[in-house]
Amino acid sequence: MTDAEVLIIGGGVMGVSLAYHLVKAGWEGVVLVEKNDLTHGSTWHAAGLCTHFAHNATVQELRATSVRLYRDILPGETGQNVGFHPSGAMRITRNPDRMDEFAHVAGLSKFTGYPLEILTPERIAELHPLATLDGLLGGIYEPDDGHVDPTLATNAMAQVASQGGATFRRYEPVQGVQRDGAHWIVQTSKDTIRARHIVNAAGTWGWEIGHMMGLNIPSVPMLHQYLVTDTIPEVAARKEAGAPELPIIRDPEESWYVRQERDGLILGPYEAAAQTWSIDGVPPEFGADLMPPDLDRVEHIIEAAMARIPALGHGGIKSVVNGPITFTPDANPLVGPAHGLPGAWLLTGSSMGVMEGGGAGWFLAHWMTHGAPPMDALAIDSRRFGNWADRDYRVEKAIECFGLQFGVHYPFEERPAARGKRLSPLHDLMLERGAVMGAAYGWERPNWFSTVAGDVATHSFRRPNWFAAVAAEVEAATSRAALADLSVFSKFDVIGPDARVFVDTLGANRAPRTGRIGLTHALTPAGGTQAEFSVTMLADNHAYLTSAAAAEEMDLDLLRVHAEGLDVTLTNVTEAFGVIGLMGPKSRDVLAQVTGADLAAFPWLTAQTIQVAGKPARALRVSYIGELGWELHIAAADMAHVFLALESAGQAHGIGFYGAFAANSMRLEKGYRGWGSDLTTERTPHESGMSAMIKMDGHAFAGQDALARRMDDPARWDMVLLEVDTQGFDPFYAHSVHQNGRVVGVVTSGAHGHRTGKTLALAYLRDRNAREGVSVEILGRACAAHVLDRPPFDPENTRLKG
């Protein structure tokens, strides 16, 4: 038997990058096993593209870190060129929505420090003289992009890691994985390895290794082709004349990329009719293998690329690469802790392994070393999919993501594949009332309500077709009463003698008194916000916690660890209970008709177990939209009965309905923060404006010392509520904030406030003093903004307390 501190399974660019970064972080006992040789699987046949283009700051940093590693660091450490070509890259388009997307990404990149250039057709011709301009509106240029030799880069990382003490064991497939006390026991073809940590970095084999670990890995191998041309006279002439390498060029509308390869070109198409491969297990003999060419599937894309770059037709086809790459349901990698398995981690599922691998290894090594990720991990956290992401789901979503590899990424976009995995007990009733559904952690939830049968949301960077409908929902909740299906909340019961101790030590706030509702933030070791829980003390020995839908597995992991050593029983009751929101100035009158409870003796931020329409309900006097109201937490089997009773009782009061978009608008008018957008691991609750929820004395909690230090740090950030003059279009997220020509912050969420008539955005200012003369860049436009000292709607909470 061999002992290891960490065993990495998989020797592609992702796994080797992790070994490299763990050694750099000071880890000893790092062992990597690979069933074939390093890079076999997908890494070796990748086109090696590297980019800074991304819609999310964390994903962008993974890609930027990879570029720095390949371009600057590895050559310096090894004395060897790893084949990085700093060619730059561009994306071109004839689609106005795509130009909006480019402007949005360019705005985010100003904040992250990776400036991108919006292109005119004339500038496209200057940068890529082989491209025709017919029909083009413009594009975006990524000057620091390029391409790398995947094998050279991977082997360079392995060389440095080996010199630092890491062990690489090739041609040693894993045959079994099991947990034994504090260790993982991994059986290979040659040995038994005992490790404190194991990492599934198996890429193409990620699903199989996950199955051995007892995990559902929602990734699917998809076949991707690219062709390499013979010599192209126009490219050869440029090279002979000493011209710079052509930038990588992508046409998202036609779904192809082209890059220079010596004196020829590489063309890579992504077809809508994507082809899966070995969904339920890769053949044992598969290694550095390829499939036969199948160019008929992509002939139409090849023709479109040749029309845009006629020189492509001037060289014959030298070779065709047709091999598997893995796709997750959202095309982002799976990085982070494995749900429910101590000491187990995932680093797999990347469809852009070379592009993201260098940075992904850094990201996970930091997480494993420091107990928290270096940046907000939500977009890549391996627990963002639950067991509901079954075989059909992962296959349908992988096909969709492959076909939309170059799709426009709209704000609030809902894609249609593999829907309906988790249904609220009110699902059909919501549809009957005009709900237009969105997906939240597998759940179907009402985004908005339409009076037009079969209506769907139009995707746009401007005001969408649901703007007026949301205004009507807000009006109902503000002037009368409105019902909402809030069942997607994650919900947990904590029962036992130590329930109060459990809550008191969970986060930065103290446990509320029995019968009261509080809000607490569990912190990372660095003091960032890991989780946000609404806490209701139903009894001294019974705490009821709710949190965001997308946090279910993450929060369950956190709560399980926190419960260790305490006399409590933790139960995930997410699917056992549904939640009805009854909100608005007439909500008390409506509820009074179906309950005998004394609602006059039911103050704000208290909870009671009452009978509603003859059914027991955990009634919470709390509202995320700033109106008088209740959350009614009810057994799933009783939900429809209670909903219909409330609806009937509300008819005389003009009761309506509201969805997630209306709730977002109204919560911003109150300045309420949202976990996952405004509240992340990167920033402390103090920086997020949640100081009222921080009680430093009288209890101990994780991250307390780090929080105290950061509260006194003069370089800390501040979250502010901005009123923005948008001139008819609204902020959503990831917009840069400017003052006097410099970038001082970033918007984390935004919407139009229908009650106040104000367009609002929550933003972090990394310069806390930059409060005057600021603007928000939205789709390339500088929109004047000013910091609000208090929420614009009911700042005294009169309506909530009414």
mmCIF file with all atom_site columns, N, CA and C in Angstrom, residues 107-165:
data_model
loop_
_atom_site.group_PDB
_atom_site.id
_atom_site.type_symbol
_atom_site.label_atom_id
_atom_site.label_alt_id
_atom_site.label_comp_id
_atom_site.label_asym_id
_atom_site.label_entity_id
_atom_site.label_seq_id
_atom_site.pdbx_PDB_ins_code
_atom_site.Cartn_x
_atom_site.Cartn_y
_atom_site.Cartn_z
_atom_site.occupancy
_atom_site.B_iso_or_equiv
_atom_site.pdbx_formal_charge
_atom_site.auth_seq_id
_atom_site.auth_comp_id
_atom_site.auth_asym_id
_atom_site.auth_atom_id
_atom_site.pdbx_PDB_model_num
ATOM 1   N N  . GLY A 1 107 ? -17.416 45.699 -20.953 1.00 0.00 ? 107 GLY A N  1
ATOM 2   C CA . GLY A 1 107 ? -17.608 46.492 -19.748 1.00 0.00 ? 107 GLY A CA 1
ATOM 3   C C  . GLY A 1 107 ? -17.154 45.768 -18.499 1.00 0.00 ? 107 GLY A C  1
ATOM 4   N N  . LEU A 1 108 ? -17.516 44.483 -18.386 1.00 0.00 ? 108 LEU A N  1
ATOM 5   C CA . LEU A 1 108 ? -17.043 43.686 -17.259 1.00 0.00 ? 108 LEU A CA 1
ATOM 6   C C  . LEU A 1 108 ? -15.523 43.621 -17.252 1.00 0.00 ? 108 LEU A C  1
ATOM 7   N N  . SER A 1 109 ? -14.930 43.463 -18.422 1.00 0.00 ? 109 SER A N  1
ATOM 8   C CA . SER A 1 109 ? -13.484 43.294 -18.513 1.00 0.00 ? 109 SER A CA 1
ATOM 9   C C  . SER A 1 109 ? -12.731 44.552 -18.101 1.00 0.00 ? 109 SER A C  1
ATOM 10  N N  . LYS A 1 110 ? -13.350 45.692 -18.207 1.00 0.00 ? 110 LYS A N  1
ATOM 11  C CA . LYS A 1 110 ? -12.712 46.897 -17.690 1.00 0.00 ? 110 LYS A CA 1
ATOM 12  C C  . LYS A 1 110 ? -12.548 46.810 -16.180 1.00 0.00 ? 110 LYS A C  1
ATOM 13  N N  . PHE A 1 111 ? -13.520 46.206 -15.505 1.00 0.00 ? 111 PHE A N  1
ATOM 14  C CA . PHE A 1 111 ? -13.418 46.039 -14.057 1.00 0.00 ? 111 PHE A CA 1
ATOM 15  C C  . PHE A 1 111 ? -12.368 44.985 -13.697 1.00 0.00 ? 111 PHE A C  1
ATOM 16  N N  . THR A 1 112 ? -12.353 43.881 -14.418 1.00 0.00 ? 112 THR A N  1
ATOM 17  C CA . THR A 1 112 ? -11.441 42.789 -14.079 1.00 0.00 ? 112 THR A CA 1
ATOM 18  C C  . THR A 1 112 ? -10.008 43.055 -14.522 1.00 0.00 ? 112 THR A C  1
ATOM 19  N N  . GLY A 1 113 ? -9.804  44.062 -15.369 1.00 0.00 ? 113 GLY A N  1
ATOM 20  C CA . GLY A 1 113 ? -8.449  44.424 -15.762 1.00 0.00 ? 113 GLY A CA 1
ATOM 21  C C  . GLY A 1 113 ? -7.953  43.746 -17.012 1.00 0.00 ? 113 GLY A C  1
ATOM 22  N N  . TYR A 1 114 ? -8.870  43.262 -17.839 1.00 0.00 ? 114 TYR A N  1
ATOM 23  C CA . TYR A 1 114 ? -8.499  42.625 -19.106 1.00 0.00 ? 114 TYR A CA 1
ATOM 24  C C  . TYR A 1 114 ? -9.216  43.342 -20.241 1.00 0.00 ? 114 TYR A C  1
ATOM 25  N N  . PRO A 1 115 ? -8.772  44.534 -20.588 1.00 0.00 ? 115 PRO A N  1
ATOM 26  C CA . PRO A 1 115 ? -9.511  45.352 -21.566 1.00 0.00 ? 115 PRO A CA 1
ATOM 27  C C  . PRO A 1 115 ? -9.650  44.656 -22.913 1.00 0.00 ? 115 PRO A C  1
ATOM 28  N N  . LEU A 1 116 ? -10.843 44.720 -23.446 1.00 0.00 ? 116 LEU A N  1
ATOM 29  C CA . LEU A 1 116 ? -11.162 44.186 -24.764 1.00 0.00 ? 116 LEU A CA 1
ATOM 30  C C  . LEU A 1 116 ? -11.619 45.345 -25.645 1.00 0.00 ? 116 LEU A C  1
ATOM 31  N N  . GLU A 1 117 ? -11.438 45.202 -26.922 1.00 0.00 ? 117 GLU A N  1
ATOM 32  C CA . GLU A 1 117 ? -11.717 46.294 -27.859 1.00 0.00 ? 117 GLU A CA 1
ATOM 33  C C  . GLU A 1 117 ? -12.932 45.963 -28.724 1.00 0.00 ? 117 GLU A C  1
ATOM 34  N N  . ILE A 1 118 ? -13.923 46.867 -28.724 1.00 0.00 ? 118 ILE A N  1
ATOM 35  C CA . ILE A 1 118 ? -15.055 46.723 -29.640 1.00 0.00 ? 118 ILE A CA 1
ATOM 36  C C  . ILE A 1 118 ? -14.595 47.137 -31.031 1.00 0.00 ? 118 ILE A C  1
ATOM 37  N N  . LEU A 1 119 ? -14.900 46.308 -32.021 1.00 0.00 ? 119 LEU A N  1
ATOM 38  C CA . LEU A 1 119 ? -14.373 46.488 -33.370 1.00 0.00 ? 119 LEU A CA 1
ATOM 39  C C  . LEU A 1 119 ? -15.424 47.023 -34.332 1.00 0.00 ? 119 LEU A C  1
ATOM 40  N N  . THR A 1 120 ? -14.992 47.892 -35.211 1.00 0.00 ? 120 THR A N  1
ATOM 41  C CA . THR A 1 120 ? -15.756 48.261 -36.398 1.00 0.00 ? 120 THR A CA 1
ATOM 42  C C  . THR A 1 120 ? -15.371 47.304 -37.521 1.00 0.00 ? 120 THR A C  1
ATOM 43  N N  . PRO A 1 121 ? -16.172 47.238 -38.585 1.00 0.00 ? 121 PRO A N  1
ATOM 44  C CA . PRO A 1 121 ? -15.764 46.396 -39.720 1.00 0.00 ? 121 PRO A CA 1
ATOM 45  C C  . PRO A 1 121 ? -14.393 46.791 -40.274 1.00 0.00 ? 121 PRO A C  1
ATOM 46  N N  . GLU A 1 122 ? -14.112 48.081 -40.276 1.00 0.00 ? 122 GLU A N  1
ATOM 47  C CA . GLU A 1 122 ? -12.823 48.531 -40.801 1.00 0.00 ? 122 GLU A CA 1
ATOM 48  C C  . GLU A 1 122 ? -11.664 48.002 -39.951 1.00 0.00 ? 122 GLU A C  1
ATOM 49  N N  . ARG A 1 123 ? -11.866 47.993 -38.640 1.00 0.00 ? 123 ARG A N  1
ATOM 50  C CA . ARG A 1 123 ? -10.825 47.492 -37.751 1.00 0.00 ? 123 ARG A CA 1
ATOM 51  C C  . ARG A 1 123 ? -10.671 45.975 -37.904 1.00 0.00 ? 123 ARG A C  1
ATOM 52  N N  . ILE A 1 124 ? -11.768 45.274 -38.173 1.00 0.00 ? 124 ILE A N  1
ATOM 53  C CA . ILE A 1 124 ? -11.687 43.836 -38.435 1.00 0.00 ? 124 ILE A CA 1
ATOM 54  C C  . ILE A 1 124 ? -10.791 43.580 -39.644 1.00 0.00 ? 124 ILE A C  1
ATOM 55  N N  . ALA A 1 125 ? -10.996 44.350 -40.703 1.00 0.00 ? 125 ALA A N  1
ATOM 56  C CA . ALA A 1 125 ? -10.197 44.174 -41.914 1.00 0.00 ? 125 ALA A CA 1
ATOM 57  C C  . ALA A 1 125 ? -8.724  44.447 -41.637 1.00 0.00 ? 125 ALA A C  1
ATOM 58  N N  . GLU A 1 126 ? -8.457  45.416 -40.783 1.00 0.00 ? 126 GLU A N  1
ATOM 59  C CA . GLU A 1 126 ? -7.071  45.747 -40.444 1.00 0.00 ? 126 GLU A CA 1
ATOM 60  C C  . GLU A 1 126 ? -6.400  44.607 -39.687 1.00 0.00 ? 126 GLU A C  1
ATOM 61  N N  . LEU A 1 127 ? -7.137  44.003 -38.757 1.00 0.00 ? 127 LEU A N  1
ATOM 62  C CA . LEU A 1 127 ? -6.559  42.947 -37.934 1.00 0.00 ? 127 LEU A CA 1
ATOM 63  C C  . LEU A 1 127 ? -6.503  41.609 -38.646 1.00 0.00 ? 127 LEU A C  1
ATOM 64  N N  . HIS A 1 128 ? -7.485  41.344 -39.514 1.00 0.00 ? 128 HIS A N  1
ATOM 65  C CA . HIS A 1 128 ? -7.544  40.043 -40.201 1.00 0.00 ? 128 HIS A CA 1
ATOM 66  C C  . HIS A 1 128 ? -7.844  40.284 -41.679 1.00 0.00 ? 128 HIS A C  1
ATOM 67  N N  . PRO A 1 129 ? -6.808  40.574 -42.458 1.00 0.00 ? 129 PRO A N  1
ATOM 68  C CA . PRO A 1 129 ? -7.040  40.942 -43.862 1.00 0.00 ? 129 PRO A CA 1
ATOM 69  C C  . PRO A 1 129 ? -7.571  39.811 -44.731 1.00 0.00 ? 129 PRO A C  1
ATOM 70  N N  . LEU A 1 130 ? -7.594  38.585 -44.231 1.00 0.00 ? 130 LEU A N  1
ATOM 71  C CA . LEU A 1 130 ? -8.144  37.485 -45.037 1.00 0.00 ? 130 LEU A CA 1
ATOM 72  C C  . LEU A 1 130 ? -9.658  37.355 -44.891 1.00 0.00 ? 130 LEU A C  1
ATOM 73  N N  . ALA A 1 131 ? -10.245 38.099 -43.983 1.00 0.00 ? 131 ALA A N  1
ATOM 74  C CA . ALA A 1 131 ? -11.688 37.997 -43.745 1.00 0.00 ? 131 ALA A CA 1
ATOM 75  C C  . ALA A 1 131 ? -12.444 38.990 -44.611 1.00 0.00 ? 131 ALA A C  1
ATOM 76  N N  . THR A 1 132 ? -13.580 38.548 -45.171 1.00 0.00 ? 132 THR A N  1
ATOM 77  C CA . THR A 1 132 ? -14.474 39.468 -45.866 1.00 0.00 ? 132 THR A CA 1
ATOM 78  C C  . THR A 1 132 ? -15.398 40.129 -44.854 1.00 0.00 ? 132 THR A C  1
ATOM 79  N N  . LEU A 1 133 ? -15.974 41.252 -45.239 1.00 0.00 ? 133 LEU A N  1
ATOM 80  C CA . LEU A 1 133 ? -16.761 42.049 -44.293 1.00 0.00 ? 133 LEU A CA 1
ATOM 81  C C  . LEU A 1 133 ? -18.249 42.039 -44.592 1.00 0.00 ? 133 LEU A C  1
ATOM 82  N N  . ASP A 1 134 ? -18.693 41.273 -45.558 1.00 0.00 ? 134 ASP A N  1
ATOM 83  C CA . ASP A 1 134 ? -20.087 41.307 -45.986 1.00 0.00 ? 134 ASP A CA 1
ATOM 84  C C  . ASP A 1 134 ? -21.030 41.101 -44.807 1.00 0.00 ? 134 ASP A C  1
ATOM 85  N N  . GLY A 1 135 ? -21.893 42.089 -44.546 1.00 0.00 ? 135 GLY A N  1
ATOM 86  C CA . GLY A 1 135 ? -22.930 41.969 -43.537 1.00 0.00 ? 135 GLY A CA 1
ATOM 87  C C  . GLY A 1 135 ? -22.481 42.165 -42.107 1.00 0.00 ? 135 GLY A C  1
ATOM 88  N N  . LEU A 1 136 ? -21.216 42.363 -41.872 1.00 0.00 ? 136 LEU A N  1
ATOM 89  C CA . LEU A 1 136 ? -20.730 42.459 -40.494 1.00 0.00 ? 136 LEU A CA 1
ATOM 90  C C  . LEU A 1 136 ? -21.080 43.802 -39.861 1.00 0.00 ? 136 LEU A C  1
ATOM 91  N N  . LEU A 1 137 ? -21.518 43.750 -38.618 1.00 0.00 ? 137 LEU A N  1
ATOM 92  C CA . LEU A 1 137 ? -21.745 44.969 -37.840 1.00 0.00 ? 137 LEU A CA 1
ATOM 93  C C  . LEU A 1 137 ? -20.505 45.374 -37.054 1.00 0.00 ? 137 LEU A C  1
ATOM 94  N N  . GLY A 1 138 ? -19.728 44.395 -36.662 1.00 0.00 ? 138 GLY A N  1
ATOM 95  C CA . GLY A 1 138 ? -18.544 44.680 -35.864 1.00 0.00 ? 138 GLY A CA 1
ATOM 96  C C  . GLY A 1 138 ? -18.066 43.428 -35.170 1.00 0.00 ? 138 GLY A C  1
ATOM 97  N N  . GLY A 1 139 ? -17.364 43.624 -34.057 1.00 0.00 ? 139 GLY A N  1
ATOM 98  C CA . GLY A 1 139 ? -16.828 42.484 -33.334 1.00 0.00 ? 139 GLY A CA 1
ATOM 99  C C  . GLY A 1 139 ? -16.169 42.919 -32.043 1.00 0.00 ? 139 GLY A C  1
ATOM 100 N N  . ILE A 1 140 ? -15.403 42.024 -31.469 1.00 0.00 ? 140 ILE A N  1
ATOM 101 C CA . ILE A 1 140 ? -14.657 42.315 -30.250 1.00 0.00 ? 140 ILE A CA 1
ATOM 102 C C  . ILE A 1 140 ? -13.278 41.679 -30.387 1.00 0.00 ? 140 ILE A C  1
ATOM 103 N N  . TYR A 1 141 ? -12.262 42.396 -29.913 1.00 0.00 ? 141 TYR A N  1
ATOM 104 C CA . TYR A 1 141 ? -10.885 41.951 -30.037 1.00 0.00 ? 141 TYR A CA 1
ATOM 105 C C  . TYR A 1 141 ? -10.303 41.687 -28.662 1.00 0.00 ? 141 TYR A C  1
ATOM 106 N N  . GLU A 1 142 ? -9.662  40.521 -28.532 1.00 0.00 ? 142 GLU A N  1
ATOM 107 C CA . GLU A 1 142 ? -9.029  40.106 -27.285 1.00 0.00 ? 142 GLU A CA 1
ATOM 108 C C  . GLU A 1 142 ? -7.519  40.070 -27.527 1.00 0.00 ? 142 GLU A C  1
ATOM 109 N N  . PRO A 1 143 ? -6.818  41.172 -27.235 1.00 0.00 ? 143 PRO A N  1
ATOM 110 C CA . PRO A 1 143 ? -5.424  41.305 -27.681 1.00 0.00 ? 143 PRO A CA 1
ATOM 111 C C  . PRO A 1 143 ? -4.450  40.336 -27.027 1.00 0.00 ? 143 PRO A C  1
ATOM 112 N N  . ASP A 1 144 ? -4.768  39.844 -25.836 1.00 0.00 ? 144 ASP A N  1
ATOM 113 C CA . ASP A 1 144 ? -3.833  38.969 -25.120 1.00 0.00 ? 144 ASP A CA 1
ATOM 114 C C  . ASP A 1 144 ? -4.146  37.492 -25.287 1.00 0.00 ? 144 ASP A C  1
ATOM 115 N N  . ASP A 1 145 ? -5.070  37.168 -26.171 1.00 0.00 ? 145 ASP A N  1
ATOM 116 C CA . ASP A 1 145 ? -5.401  35.771 -26.426 1.00 0.00 ? 145 ASP A CA 1
ATOM 117 C C  . ASP A 1 145 ? -4.324  35.111 -27.276 1.00 0.00 ? 145 ASP A C  1
ATOM 118 N N  . GLY A 1 146 ? -4.442  33.812 -27.412 1.00 0.00 ? 146 GLY A N  1
ATOM 119 C CA . GLY A 1 146 ? -3.507  33.079 -28.251 1.00 0.00 ? 146 GLY A CA 1
ATOM 120 C C  . GLY A 1 146 ? -3.831  31.602 -28.252 1.00 0.00 ? 146 GLY A C  1
ATOM 121 N N  . HIS A 1 147 ? -2.842  30.792 -28.561 1.00 0.00 ? 147 HIS A N  1
ATOM 122 C CA . HIS A 1 147 ? -3.020  29.345 -28.520 1.00 0.00 ? 147 HIS A CA 1
ATOM 123 C C  . HIS A 1 147 ? -1.715  28.713 -28.066 1.00 0.00 ? 147 HIS A C  1
ATOM 124 N N  . VAL A 1 148 ? -1.842  27.529 -27.481 1.00 0.00 ? 148 VAL A N  1
ATOM 125 C CA . VAL A 1 148 ? -0.714  26.860 -26.856 1.00 0.00 ? 148 VAL A CA 1
ATOM 126 C C  . VAL A 1 148 ? -0.670  25.413 -27.310 1.00 0.00 ? 148 VAL A C  1
ATOM 127 N N  . ASP A 1 149 ? 0.510   24.813 -27.230 1.00 0.00 ? 149 ASP A N  1
ATOM 128 C CA . ASP A 1 149 ? 0.632   23.381 -27.487 1.00 0.00 ? 149 ASP A CA 1
ATOM 129 C C  . ASP A 1 149 ? 0.209   22.652 -26.209 1.00 0.00 ? 149 ASP A C  1
ATOM 130 N N  . PRO A 1 150 ? -0.909  21.947 -26.215 1.00 0.00 ? 150 PRO A N  1
ATOM 131 C CA . PRO A 1 150 ? -1.413  21.337 -24.974 1.00 0.00 ? 150 PRO A CA 1
ATOM 132 C C  . PRO A 1 150 ? -0.455  20.331 -24.356 1.00 0.00 ? 150 PRO A C  1
ATOM 133 N N  . THR A 1 151 ? 0.218   19.550 -25.182 1.00 0.00 ? 151 THR A N  1
ATOM 134 C CA . THR A 1 151 ? 1.122   18.530 -24.651 1.00 0.00 ? 151 THR A CA 1
ATOM 135 C C  . THR A 1 151 ? 2.354   19.169 -24.020 1.00 0.00 ? 151 THR A C  1
ATOM 136 N N  . LEU A 1 152 ? 2.925   20.158 -24.679 1.00 0.00 ? 152 LEU A N  1
ATOM 137 C CA . LEU A 1 152 ? 4.100   20.828 -24.121 1.00 0.00 ? 152 LEU A CA 1
ATOM 138 C C  . LEU A 1 152 ? 3.759   21.514 -22.803 1.00 0.00 ? 152 LEU A C  1
ATOM 139 N N  . ALA A 1 153 ? 2.619   22.185 -22.756 1.00 0.00 ? 153 ALA A N  1
ATOM 140 C CA . ALA A 1 153 ? 2.232   22.892 -21.532 1.00 0.00 ? 153 ALA A CA 1
ATOM 141 C C  . ALA A 1 153 ? 1.984   21.914 -20.386 1.00 0.00 ? 153 ALA A C  1
ATOM 142 N N  . THR A 1 154 ? 1.289   20.827 -20.670 1.00 0.00 ? 154 THR A N  1
ATOM 143 C CA . THR A 1 154 ? 0.995   19.843 -19.619 1.00 0.00 ? 154 THR A CA 1
ATOM 144 C C  . THR A 1 154 ? 2.278   19.200 -19.103 1.00 0.00 ? 154 THR A C  1
ATOM 145 N N  . ASN A 1 155 ? 3.163   18.814 -20.006 1.00 0.00 ? 155 ASN A N  1
ATOM 146 C CA . ASN A 1 155 ? 4.400   18.177 -19.582 1.00 0.00 ? 155 ASN A CA 1
ATOM 147 C C  . ASN A 1 155 ? 5.318   19.144 -18.839 1.00 0.00 ? 155 ASN A C  1
ATOM 148 N N  . ALA A 1 156 ? 5.255   20.423 -19.180 1.00 0.00 ? 156 ALA A N  1
ATOM 149 C CA . ALA A 1 156 ? 6.041   21.408 -18.448 1.00 0.00 ? 156 ALA A CA 1
ATOM 150 C C  . ALA A 1 156 ? 5.556   21.525 -17.005 1.00 0.00 ? 156 ALA A C  1
ATOM 151 N N  . MET A 1 157 ? 4.246   21.533 -16.821 1.00 0.00 ? 157 MET A N  1
ATOM 152 C CA . MET A 1 157 ? 3.713   21.568 -15.456 1.00 0.00 ? 157 MET A CA 1
ATOM 153 C C  . MET A 1 157 ? 4.107   20.309 -14.695 1.00 0.00 ? 157 MET A C  1
ATOM 154 N N  . ALA A 1 158 ? 4.047   19.166 -15.364 1.00 0.00 ? 158 ALA A N  1
ATOM 155 C CA . ALA A 1 158 ? 4.428   17.907 -14.707 1.00 0.00 ? 158 ALA A CA 1
ATOM 156 C C  . ALA A 1 158 ? 5.901   17.921 -14.315 1.00 0.00 ? 158 ALA A C  1
ATOM 157 N N  . GLN A 1 159 ? 6.738   18.499 -15.161 1.00 0.00 ? 159 GLN A N  1
ATOM 158 C CA . GLN A 1 159 ? 8.169   18.579 -14.855 1.00 0.00 ? 159 GLN A CA 1
ATOM 159 C C  . GLN A 1 159 ? 8.406   19.389 -13.588 1.00 0.00 ? 159 GLN A C  1
ATOM 160 N N  . VAL A 1 160 ? 7.785   20.549 -13.500 1.00 0.00 ? 160 VAL A N  1
ATOM 161 C CA . VAL A 1 160 ? 7.965   21.404 -12.323 1.00 0.00 ? 160 VAL A CA 1
ATOM 162 C C  . VAL A 1 160 ? 7.392   20.721 -11.081 1.00 0.00 ? 160 VAL A C  1
ATOM 163 N N  . ALA A 1 161 ? 6.214   20.096 -11.225 1.00 0.00 ? 161 ALA A N  1
ATOM 164 C CA . ALA A 1 161 ? 5.601   19.417 -10.082 1.00 0.00 ? 161 ALA A CA 1
ATOM 165 C C  . ALA A 1 161 ? 6.462   18.250 -9.613  1.00 0.00 ? 161 ALA A C  1
ATOM 166 N N  . SER A 1 162 ? 7.036   17.506 -10.542 1.00 0.00 ? 162 SER A N  1
ATOM 167 C CA . SER A 1 162 ? 7.905   16.388 -10.182 1.00 0.00 ? 162 SER A CA 1
ATOM 168 C C  . SER A 1 162 ? 9.136   16.878 -9.426  1.00 0.00 ? 162 SER A C  1
ATOM 169 N N  . GLN A 1 163 ? 9.704   17.966 -9.898  1.00 0.00 ? 163 GLN A N  1
ATOM 170 C CA . GLN A 1 163 ? 10.866  18.535 -9.221  1.00 0.00 ? 163 GLN A CA 1
ATOM 171 C C  . GLN A 1 163 ? 10.521  18.996 -7.811  1.00 0.00 ? 163 GLN A C  1
ATOM 172 N N  . GLY A 1 164 ? 9.247   19.343 -7.606  1.00 0.00 ? 164 GLY A N  1
ATOM 173 C CA . GLY A 1 164 ? 8.788   19.769 -6.288  1.00 0.00 ? 164 GLY A CA 1
ATOM 174 C C  . GLY A 1 164 ? 8.327   18.626 -5.399  1.00 0.00 ? 164 GLY A C  1
ATOM 175 N N  . GLY A 1 165 ? 8.414   17.392 -5.876  1.00 0.00 ? 165 GLY A N  1
ATOM 176 C CA . GLY A 1 165 ? 8.096   16.243 -5.045  1.00 0.00 ? 165 GLY A CA 1
ATOM 177 C C  . GLY A 1 165 ? 6.861   15.469 -5.425  1.00 0.00 ? 165 GLY A C  1
#
